Amino acid sequence: MRISRRVRFESTQLVAPHQLSVMARLEDRALTPRELAGIECVSPPSMTRTVSGLVERGLVARQDDPLDGRQVFLSLTAFGLLTLKETRRKRDAWMASRLRGISAEEREVLVRATEILTRLASE
Amino acid sequence: MRISRRVRFESTQLVAPHQLSVMARLEDRALTPRELAGIECVSPPSMTRTVSGLVERGLVARQDDPLDGRQVFLSLTAFGLLTLKETRRKRDAWMASRLRGISAEEREVLVRATEILTRLASE
DNA sequence: AGGAATAGTTAGCATAGTTAATGAGTTAGG
DNA sequence: CCTAACTCATTAACTATGCTAACTATTCCT
């Protein structure tokens, strides 16, 4: 929890972490709110609010599904893509400054740990 | 973020994670709200609320500092200690079930990664 | 003795999560 | 073919946890 809070604090303030996570999901392809909610382990209403914030700020666009009137497709706008990249750059700059202080061998440990945890979380 | 949410979800619901973290700090020795706020990277008012919740539930006790009337010492009650241990037991049972699925070598990677991240977060 | 600093709290606000209920759209069965 | 049941997204109302600013009480310092 402490590490998570610390990272949150240090990360850029441009876009909140959970918003950034959603934007990253939309980088590859458009998704529906329900799909996003499932991926992010959040209820659909939560995702609605998160997405609404992004839409208001012009980072994400809603598009009706022509085949299924109930559904909505969400995708990054050009501005959203730019912001995603910029936010990543800033966040990575902070992280890189921390990682410079540790050895290559320690970095490798973190890479492997991330793989293991990602696998455990997805099971 | 996703992993953090997942752990939160799977953890026992007896005590919220940030409350548990505070209780664990008090296991060794009594601390003041301010000290706890510093350790947990949280503002003093936030810590007041967290602690108040624990006091209301009989898990933590407030004691006036006889030497400095401004200060308060916080310590675990007997019930608090019991709850801490029980909550840990449940949480560890879930975590253990996940860790059973990975190799001893992978567990070692996680141990080392934790050490590295703890060091980075404390700098 | 009196002003500055410190500790804890209170009050008010923001964010992000939840469940329950609503409305629109789709699908399937009689 | 039309109605009943389901699905999707959203809204409403509530909870939890963080923050800053302001307040009270105490201590420290000159």
mmCIF file of C-alpha atoms (C1' of nucleotides) in Angstrom:
data_model
loop_
_atom_site.group_PDB
_atom_site.id
_atom_site.type_symbol
_atom_site.label_atom_id
_atom_site.label_comp_id
_atom_site.label_asym_id
_atom_site.label_seq_id
_atom_site.Cartn_x
_atom_site.Cartn_y
_atom_site.Cartn_z
ATOM 1 C CA MET A 1 0.000 0.000 0.000
ATOM 2 C CA ARG A 2 2.790 2.415 0.899
ATOM 3 C CA ILE A 3 4.660 1.799 -2.329
ATOM 4 C CA SER A 4 1.461 2.161 -4.307
ATOM 5 C CA ARG A 5 0.688 5.502 -2.656
ATOM 6 C CA ARG A 6 4.211 6.693 -3.234
ATOM 7 C CA VAL A 7 4.124 5.887 -6.918
ATOM 8 C CA ARG A 8 0.747 7.575 -7.210
ATOM 9 C CA PHE A 9 2.093 10.686 -5.561
ATOM 10 C CA GLU A 10 5.166 10.861 -7.757
ATOM 11 C CA SER A 11 3.372 10.159 -10.981
ATOM 12 C CA THR A 12 2.424 13.086 -13.099
ATOM 13 C CA GLN A 13 -0.761 14.878 -12.159
ATOM 14 C CA LEU A 14 -1.941 15.269 -15.725
ATOM 15 C CA VAL A 15 -4.133 12.194 -15.676
ATOM 16 C CA ALA A 16 -5.121 10.092 -12.671
ATOM 17 C CA PRO A 17 -3.583 6.605 -12.603
ATOM 18 C CA HIS A 18 -6.824 4.732 -13.147
ATOM 19 C CA GLN A 19 -7.633 7.018 -16.057
ATOM 20 C CA LEU A 20 -4.228 6.427 -17.556
ATOM 21 C CA SER A 21 -4.727 2.706 -17.225
ATOM 22 C CA VAL A 22 -7.979 2.926 -19.169
ATOM 23 C CA MET A 23 -6.368 5.072 -21.838
ATOM 24 C CA ALA A 24 -3.577 2.540 -22.237
ATOM 25 C CA ARG A 25 -6.173 -0.187 -22.827
ATOM 26 C CA LEU A 26 -7.717 1.871 -25.589
ATOM 27 C CA GLU A 27 -4.412 2.447 -27.289
ATOM 28 C CA ASP A 28 -4.579 -0.809 -29.241
ATOM 29 C CA ARG A 29 -8.267 -0.985 -30.038
ATOM 30 C CA ALA A 30 -11.687 0.392 -29.109
ATOM 31 C CA LEU A 31 -13.459 -1.316 -26.211
ATOM 32 C CA THR A 32 -16.890 -1.112 -24.604
ATOM 33 C CA PRO A 33 -17.349 0.191 -21.047
ATOM 34 C CA ARG A 34 -18.235 -3.303 -19.897
ATOM 35 C CA GLU A 35 -15.074 -4.795 -21.331
ATOM 36 C CA LEU A 36 -13.009 -2.089 -19.680
ATOM 37 C CA ALA A 37 -14.730 -2.632 -16.344
ATOM 38 C CA GLY A 38 -13.907 -6.329 -16.529
ATOM 39 C CA ILE A 39 -10.290 -5.716 -17.446
ATOM 40 C CA GLU A 40 -9.799 -3.132 -14.716
ATOM 41 C CA CYS A 41 -11.618 -5.136 -12.020
ATOM 42 C CA VAL A 42 -14.141 -2.355 -11.469
ATOM 43 C CA SER A 43 -17.954 -2.173 -11.617
ATOM 44 C CA PRO A 44 -19.597 -0.806 -14.782
ATOM 45 C CA PRO A 45 -20.843 2.379 -13.047
ATOM 46 C CA SER A 46 -17.308 3.142 -11.906
ATOM 47 C CA MET A 47 -16.085 2.739 -15.435
ATOM 48 C CA THR A 48 -18.873 5.001 -16.679
ATOM 49 C CA ARG A 49 -17.654 7.765 -14.399
ATOM 50 C CA THR A 50 -14.007 7.268 -15.238
ATOM 51 C CA VAL A 51 -14.792 7.301 -18.939
ATOM 52 C CA SER A 52 -17.067 10.334 -18.594
ATOM 53 C CA GLY A 53 -14.184 12.267 -17.091
ATOM 54 C CA LEU A 54 -11.974 11.325 -19.994
ATOM 55 C CA VAL A 55 -14.662 12.203 -22.548
ATOM 56 C CA GLU A 56 -15.247 15.601 -20.924
ATOM 57 C CA ARG A 57 -11.573 16.347 -21.229
ATOM 58 C CA GLY A 58 -11.515 15.301 -24.857
ATOM 59 C CA LEU A 59 -9.153 12.390 -24.263
ATOM 60 C CA VAL A 60 -11.591 9.632 -25.209
ATOM 61 C CA ALA A 61 -14.491 9.526 -27.670
ATOM 62 C CA ARG A 62 -17.752 7.591 -27.450
ATOM 63 C CA GLN A 63 -19.112 6.000 -30.645
ATOM 64 C CA ASP A 64 -22.370 4.126 -30.995
ATOM 65 C CA ASP A 65 -22.108 0.550 -32.150
ATOM 66 C CA PRO A 66 -24.086 0.397 -35.415
ATOM 67 C CA LEU A 67 -24.839 -3.295 -34.909
ATOM 68 C CA ASP A 68 -25.915 -3.261 -31.254
ATOM 69 C CA GLY A 69 -27.674 -0.118 -30.094
ATOM 70 C CA ARG A 70 -27.044 -0.904 -26.446
ATOM 71 C CA GLN A 71 -23.309 -0.830 -26.792
ATOM 72 C CA VAL A 72 -20.854 2.015 -27.031
ATOM 73 C CA PHE A 73 -17.323 1.911 -28.337
ATOM 74 C CA LEU A 74 -14.671 3.928 -26.610
ATOM 75 C CA SER A 75 -11.499 5.024 -28.318
ATOM 76 C CA LEU A 76 -8.635 7.433 -27.777
ATOM 77 C CA THR A 77 -8.780 10.793 -29.507
ATOM 78 C CA ALA A 78 -5.646 12.202 -31.107
ATOM 79 C CA PHE A 79 -5.299 14.452 -28.069
ATOM 80 C CA GLY A 80 -5.764 11.436 -25.836
ATOM 81 C CA LEU A 81 -2.971 9.557 -27.552
ATOM 82 C CA LEU A 82 -0.673 12.539 -27.214
ATOM 83 C CA THR A 83 -1.511 12.933 -23.544
ATOM 84 C CA LEU A 84 -0.965 9.241 -22.948
ATOM 85 C CA LYS A 85 2.495 9.434 -24.433
ATOM 86 C CA GLU A 86 3.393 12.608 -22.571
ATOM 87 C CA THR A 87 2.185 11.241 -19.250
ATOM 88 C CA ARG A 88 4.115 8.052 -19.791
ATOM 89 C CA ARG A 89 7.219 10.034 -20.615
ATOM 90 C CA LYS A 90 7.013 11.991 -17.357
ATOM 91 C CA ARG A 91 6.219 8.945 -15.290
ATOM 92 C CA ASP A 92 9.018 7.012 -16.893
ATOM 93 C CA ALA A 93 11.426 9.854 -16.249
ATOM 94 C CA TRP A 94 10.710 9.626 -12.537
ATOM 95 C CA MET A 95 10.931 5.864 -12.547
ATOM 96 C CA ALA A 96 14.116 5.931 -14.585
ATOM 97 C CA SER A 97 15.721 8.261 -12.060
ATOM 98 C CA ARG A 98 14.957 5.757 -9.351
ATOM 99 C CA LEU A 99 16.131 2.806 -11.401
ATOM 100 C CA ARG A 100 19.423 4.497 -12.201
ATOM 101 C CA GLY A 101 20.300 4.043 -8.557
ATOM 102 C CA ILE A 102 20.117 0.279 -8.646
ATOM 103 C CA SER A 103 22.196 -2.333 -10.386
ATOM 104 C CA ALA A 104 21.338 -4.026 -13.676
ATOM 105 C CA GLU A 105 20.984 -7.271 -11.789
ATOM 106 C CA GLU A 106 18.410 -5.701 -9.443
ATOM 107 C CA ARG A 107 16.517 -4.301 -12.398
ATOM 108 C CA GLU A 108 16.327 -7.779 -13.830
ATOM 109 C CA VAL A 109 14.810 -9.003 -10.554
ATOM 110 C CA LEU A 110 12.089 -6.336 -10.826
ATOM 111 C CA VAL A 111 11.349 -7.306 -14.417
ATOM 112 C CA ARG A 112 10.945 -10.939 -13.470
ATOM 113 C CA ALA A 113 8.830 -10.101 -10.412
ATOM 114 C CA THR A 114 6.495 -8.034 -12.570
ATOM 115 C CA GLU A 115 6.009 -10.973 -14.906
ATOM 116 C CA ILE A 116 5.252 -13.310 -12.014
ATOM 117 C CA LEU A 117 2.793 -10.910 -10.331
ATOM 118 C CA THR A 118 1.031 -10.153 -13.598
ATOM 119 C CA ARG A 119 0.550 -13.870 -14.116
ATOM 120 C CA LEU A 120 -0.759 -14.360 -10.570
ATOM 121 C CA ALA A 121 -3.169 -11.443 -10.859
ATOM 122 C CA SER A 122 -4.621 -12.694 -14.133
ATOM 123 C CA GLU A 123 -5.352 -16.224 -12.905
ATOM 124 C CA MET B 1 -2.982 -0.465 -9.774
ATOM 125 C CA ARG B 2 -4.724 -3.616 -10.961
ATOM 126 C CA ILE B 3 -2.647 -5.882 -8.776
ATOM 127 C CA SER B 4 -3.158 -3.591 -5.801
ATOM 128 C CA ARG B 5 -6.933 -3.641 -6.296
ATOM 129 C CA ARG B 6 -6.932 -7.383 -6.687
ATOM 130 C CA VAL B 7 -5.041 -7.911 -3.447
ATOM 131 C CA ARG B 8 -7.399 -5.536 -1.680
ATOM 132 C CA PHE B 9 -10.387 -7.423 -3.002
ATOM 133 C CA GLU B 10 -9.046 -10.804 -1.973
ATOM 134 C CA SER B 11 -7.879 -9.708 1.443
ATOM 135 C CA THR B 12 -10.149 -10.361 4.348
ATOM 136 C CA GLN B 13 -12.832 -7.782 4.974
ATOM 137 C CA LEU B 14 -12.344 -7.742 8.728
ATOM 138 C CA VAL B 15 -10.129 -4.671 8.665
ATOM 139 C CA ALA B 16 -9.391 -2.346 5.763
ATOM 140 C CA PRO B 17 -5.836 -2.551 4.410
ATOM 141 C CA HIS B 18 -4.760 0.883 5.582
ATOM 142 C CA GLN B 19 -6.143 0.140 9.026
ATOM 143 C CA LEU B 20 -4.297 -3.146 9.127
ATOM 144 C CA SER B 21 -1.108 -1.373 8.150
ATOM 145 C CA VAL B 22 -1.500 1.034 11.063
ATOM 146 C CA MET B 23 -2.226 -1.797 13.450
ATOM 147 C CA ALA B 24 0.902 -3.607 12.318
ATOM 148 C CA ARG B 25 2.955 -0.486 13.107
ATOM 149 C CA LEU B 26 1.562 -0.462 16.613
ATOM 150 C CA GLU B 27 2.374 -4.092 17.187
ATOM 151 C CA ASP B 28 5.934 -3.358 18.251
ATOM 152 C CA ARG B 29 5.463 -0.139 20.201
ATOM 153 C CA ALA B 30 3.059 2.754 20.803
ATOM 154 C CA LEU B 31 3.267 5.657 18.351
ATOM 155 C CA THR B 32 1.729 9.115 18.063
ATOM 156 C CA PRO B 33 -0.723 9.978 15.272
ATOM 157 C CA ARG B 34 1.875 12.213 13.703
ATOM 158 C CA GLU B 35 4.493 9.494 13.607
ATOM 159 C CA LEU B 36 1.983 7.130 12.043
ATOM 160 C CA ALA B 37 1.003 9.720 9.443
ATOM 161 C CA GLY B 38 4.645 10.134 8.471
ATOM 162 C CA ILE B 39 5.264 6.414 8.237
ATOM 163 C CA GLU B 40 2.132 5.789 6.195
ATOM 164 C CA CYS B 41 2.641 8.789 3.892
ATOM 165 C CA VAL B 42 -0.707 10.282 4.877
ATOM 166 C CA SER B 43 -1.758 13.665 6.290
ATOM 167 C CA PRO B 44 -2.357 13.965 10.040
ATOM 168 C CA PRO B 45 -6.128 14.491 9.627
ATOM 169 C CA SER B 46 -6.361 11.336 7.563
ATOM 170 C CA MET B 47 -4.553 9.437 10.267
ATOM 171 C CA THR B 48 -6.918 10.877 12.866
ATOM 172 C CA ARG B 49 -9.859 9.415 10.988
ATOM 173 C CA THR B 50 -8.222 6.055 10.445
ATOM 174 C CA VAL B 51 -7.270 5.851 14.109
ATOM 175 C CA SER B 52 -10.725 6.999 15.228
ATOM 176 C CA GLY B 53 -12.249 4.111 13.336
ATOM 177 C CA LEU B 54 -9.927 1.691 15.053
ATOM 178 C CA VAL B 55 -10.590 3.206 18.484
ATOM 179 C CA GLU B 56 -14.361 3.027 17.965
ATOM 180 C CA ARG B 57 -14.051 -0.636 17.159
ATOM 181 C CA GLY B 58 -11.942 -1.270 20.228
ATOM 182 C CA LEU B 59 -8.866 -2.285 18.251
ATOM 183 C CA VAL B 60 -6.633 0.596 19.300
ATOM 184 C CA ALA B 61 -6.459 2.675 22.494
ATOM 185 C CA ARG B 62 -5.547 6.345 22.945
ATOM 186 C CA GLN B 63 -3.411 7.289 25.944
ATOM 187 C CA ASP B 64 -2.357 10.797 26.926
ATOM 188 C CA ASP B 65 1.345 11.417 27.088
ATOM 189 C CA PRO B 66 2.062 12.405 30.721
ATOM 190 C CA LEU B 67 5.099 14.454 29.673
ATOM 191 C CA ASP B 68 3.629 16.373 26.738
ATOM 192 C CA GLY B 69 -0.029 17.247 27.000
ATOM 193 C CA ARG B 70 -0.307 17.846 23.277
ATOM 194 C CA GLN B 71 0.654 14.350 22.354
ATOM 195 C CA VAL B 72 -1.300 11.119 22.359
ATOM 196 C CA PHE B 73 0.043 7.606 22.297
ATOM 197 C CA LEU B 74 -1.712 4.934 20.315
ATOM 198 C CA SER B 75 -1.390 1.253 21.086
ATOM 199 C CA LEU B 76 -3.066 -2.012 20.181
ATOM 200 C CA THR B 77 -5.643 -3.420 22.568
ATOM 201 C CA ALA B 78 -5.670 -7.130 23.291
ATOM 202 C CA PHE B 79 -8.607 -7.431 20.922
ATOM 203 C CA GLY B 80 -6.665 -5.470 18.352
ATOM 204 C CA LEU B 81 -3.703 -7.799 18.578
ATOM 205 C CA LEU B 82 -5.971 -10.798 18.176
ATOM 206 C CA THR B 83 -7.697 -9.252 15.177
ATOM 207 C CA LEU B 84 -4.364 -8.385 13.611
ATOM 208 C CA LYS B 85 -3.205 -11.967 13.876
ATOM 209 C CA GLU B 86 -6.481 -13.372 12.580
ATOM 210 C CA THR B 87 -6.569 -10.990 9.649
ATOM 211 C CA ARG B 88 -2.994 -11.831 8.783
ATOM 212 C CA ARG B 89 -3.773 -15.510 8.967
ATOM 213 C CA LYS B 90 -6.612 -15.164 6.457
ATOM 214 C CA ARG B 91 -4.687 -12.904 4.162
ATOM 215 C CA ASP B 92 -1.671 -15.176 4.288
ATOM 216 C CA ALA B 93 -3.853 -18.180 3.539
ATOM 217 C CA TRP B 94 -4.968 -16.569 0.299
ATOM 218 C CA MET B 95 -1.470 -15.465 -0.590
ATOM 219 C CA ALA B 96 -0.059 -18.871 0.284
ATOM 220 C CA SER B 97 -2.555 -20.529 -2.033
ATOM 221 C CA ARG B 98 -1.311 -18.314 -4.851
ATOM 222 C CA LEU B 99 2.336 -18.858 -3.991
ATOM 223 C CA ARG B 100 1.892 -22.617 -3.947
ATOM 224 C CA GLY B 101 1.393 -22.383 -7.687
ATOM 225 C CA ILE B 102 4.828 -20.948 -8.375
ATOM 226 C CA SER B 103 8.295 -22.366 -8.037
ATOM 227 C CA ALA B 104 10.671 -21.778 -5.142
ATOM 228 C CA GLU B 105 12.921 -19.906 -7.523
ATOM 229 C CA GLU B 106 10.074 -17.553 -8.469
ATOM 230 C CA ARG B 107 9.243 -16.984 -4.810
ATOM 231 C CA GLU B 108 12.838 -15.988 -4.255
ATOM 232 C CA VAL B 109 12.509 -13.419 -7.043
ATOM 233 C CA LEU B 110 9.472 -11.900 -5.284
ATOM 234 C CA VAL B 111 11.322 -11.743 -1.976
ATOM 235 C CA ARG B 112 14.224 -9.919 -3.579
ATOM 236 C CA ALA B 113 11.922 -7.564 -5.498
ATOM 237 C CA THR B 114 10.153 -6.642 -2.267
ATOM 238 C CA GLU B 115 13.464 -5.745 -0.669
ATOM 239 C CA ILE B 116 14.453 -3.581 -3.617
ATOM 240 C CA LEU B 117 11.098 -1.770 -3.798
ATOM 241 C CA THR B 118 11.014 -1.195 -0.058
ATOM 242 C CA ARG B 119 14.435 0.393 -0.297
ATOM 243 C CA LEU B 120 13.387 2.571 -3.261
ATOM 244 C CA ALA B 121 10.189 3.696 -1.530
ATOM 245 C CA SER B 122 12.011 4.685 1.651
ATOM 246 C CA GLU B 123 14.593 6.879 -0.093
ATOM 247 C "C1'" DA C 1 4.638 36.871 30.464
ATOM 248 C "C1'" DG C 2 3.620 36.519 25.856
ATOM 249 C "C1'" DG C 3 4.284 35.281 21.050
ATOM 250 C "C1'" DA C 4 5.760 31.441 17.963
ATOM 251 C "C1'" DA C 5 5.659 26.680 17.161
ATOM 252 C "C1'" DT C 6 3.725 22.060 17.602
ATOM 253 C "C1'" DA C 7 0.098 18.227 18.202
ATOM 254 C "C1'" DG C 8 -4.246 16.713 17.444
ATOM 255 C "C1'" DT C 9 -8.605 17.390 15.853
ATOM 256 C "C1'" DT C 10 -12.752 19.281 13.306
ATOM 257 C "C1'" DA C 11 -15.013 20.879 9.132
ATOM 258 C "C1'" DG C 12 -15.640 20.891 4.393
ATOM 259 C "C1'" DC C 13 -14.484 19.195 -0.116
ATOM 260 C "C1'" DA C 14 -12.829 15.848 -3.879
ATOM 261 C "C1'" DT C 15 -12.272 11.366 -5.775
ATOM 262 C "C1'" DA C 16 -13.317 6.672 -6.609
ATOM 263 C "C1'" DG C 17 -15.468 2.686 -5.291
ATOM 264 C "C1'" DT C 18 -20.060 0.230 -4.362
ATOM 265 C "C1'" DT C 19 -25.263 -1.480 -5.096
ATOM 266 C "C1'" DA C 20 -29.916 -0.631 -6.774
ATOM 267 C "C1'" DA C 21 -32.846 1.145 -10.115
ATOM 268 C "C1'" DT C 22 -33.923 3.000 -14.865
ATOM 269 C "C1'" DG C 23 -34.314 3.132 -19.830
ATOM 270 C "C1'" DA C 24 -33.185 1.603 -24.294
ATOM 271 C "C1'" DG C 25 -32.171 -2.252 -27.347
ATOM 272 C "C1'" DT C 26 -31.803 -7.208 -28.439
ATOM 273 C "C1'" DT C 27 -33.134 -11.971 -28.407
ATOM 274 C "C1'" DA C 28 -35.918 -15.930 -28.020
ATOM 275 C "C1'" DG C 29 -40.343 -18.618 -27.306
ATOM 276 C "C1'" DG C 30 -45.276 -19.366 -27.702
ATOM 277 C "C1'" DC D 1 -45.244 -11.370 -34.454
ATOM 278 C "C1'" DC D 2 -45.198 -9.884 -30.222
ATOM 279 C "C1'" DT D 3 -44.199 -10.226 -25.601
ATOM 280 C "C1'" DA D 4 -41.083 -11.632 -21.932
ATOM 281 C "C1'" DA D 5 -36.574 -11.906 -20.449
ATOM 282 C "C1'" DC D 6 -32.103 -10.447 -20.815
ATOM 283 C "C1'" DT D 7 -28.135 -7.158 -21.601
ATOM 284 C "C1'" DC D 8 -25.812 -2.684 -21.753
ATOM 285 C "C1'" DA D 9 -24.976 1.805 -20.181
ATOM 286 C "C1'" DT D 10 -26.221 5.151 -17.198
ATOM 287 C "C1'" DT D 11 -28.054 7.656 -13.056
ATOM 288 C "C1'" DA D 12 -28.825 8.039 -8.093
ATOM 289 C "C1'" DA D 13 -27.558 7.464 -3.495
ATOM 290 C "C1'" DC D 14 -24.211 5.877 -0.286
ATOM 291 C "C1'" DT D 15 -19.467 4.732 1.632
ATOM 292 C "C1'" DA D 16 -14.587 5.120 2.204
ATOM 293 C "C1'" DT D 17 -10.378 7.586 2.115
ATOM 294 C "C1'" DG D 18 -7.620 11.173 0.806
ATOM 295 C "C1'" DC D 19 -6.754 16.396 1.095
ATOM 296 C "C1'" DT D 20 -6.425 21.592 2.938
ATOM 297 C "C1'" DA D 21 -7.737 25.138 6.084
ATOM 298 C "C1'" DA D 22 -8.959 26.480 10.419
ATOM 299 C "C1'" DC D 23 -9.387 25.704 15.519
ATOM 300 C "C1'" DT D 24 -7.885 24.342 20.331
ATOM 301 C "C1'" DA D 25 -4.634 23.170 23.581
ATOM 302 C "C1'" DT D 26 -0.062 22.802 24.986
ATOM 303 C "C1'" DT D 27 4.834 23.704 25.001
ATOM 304 C "C1'" DC D 28 8.948 26.332 23.968
ATOM 305 C "C1'" DC D 29 11.708 30.407 23.770
ATOM 306 C "C1'" DT D 30 13.144 35.144 24.567
#
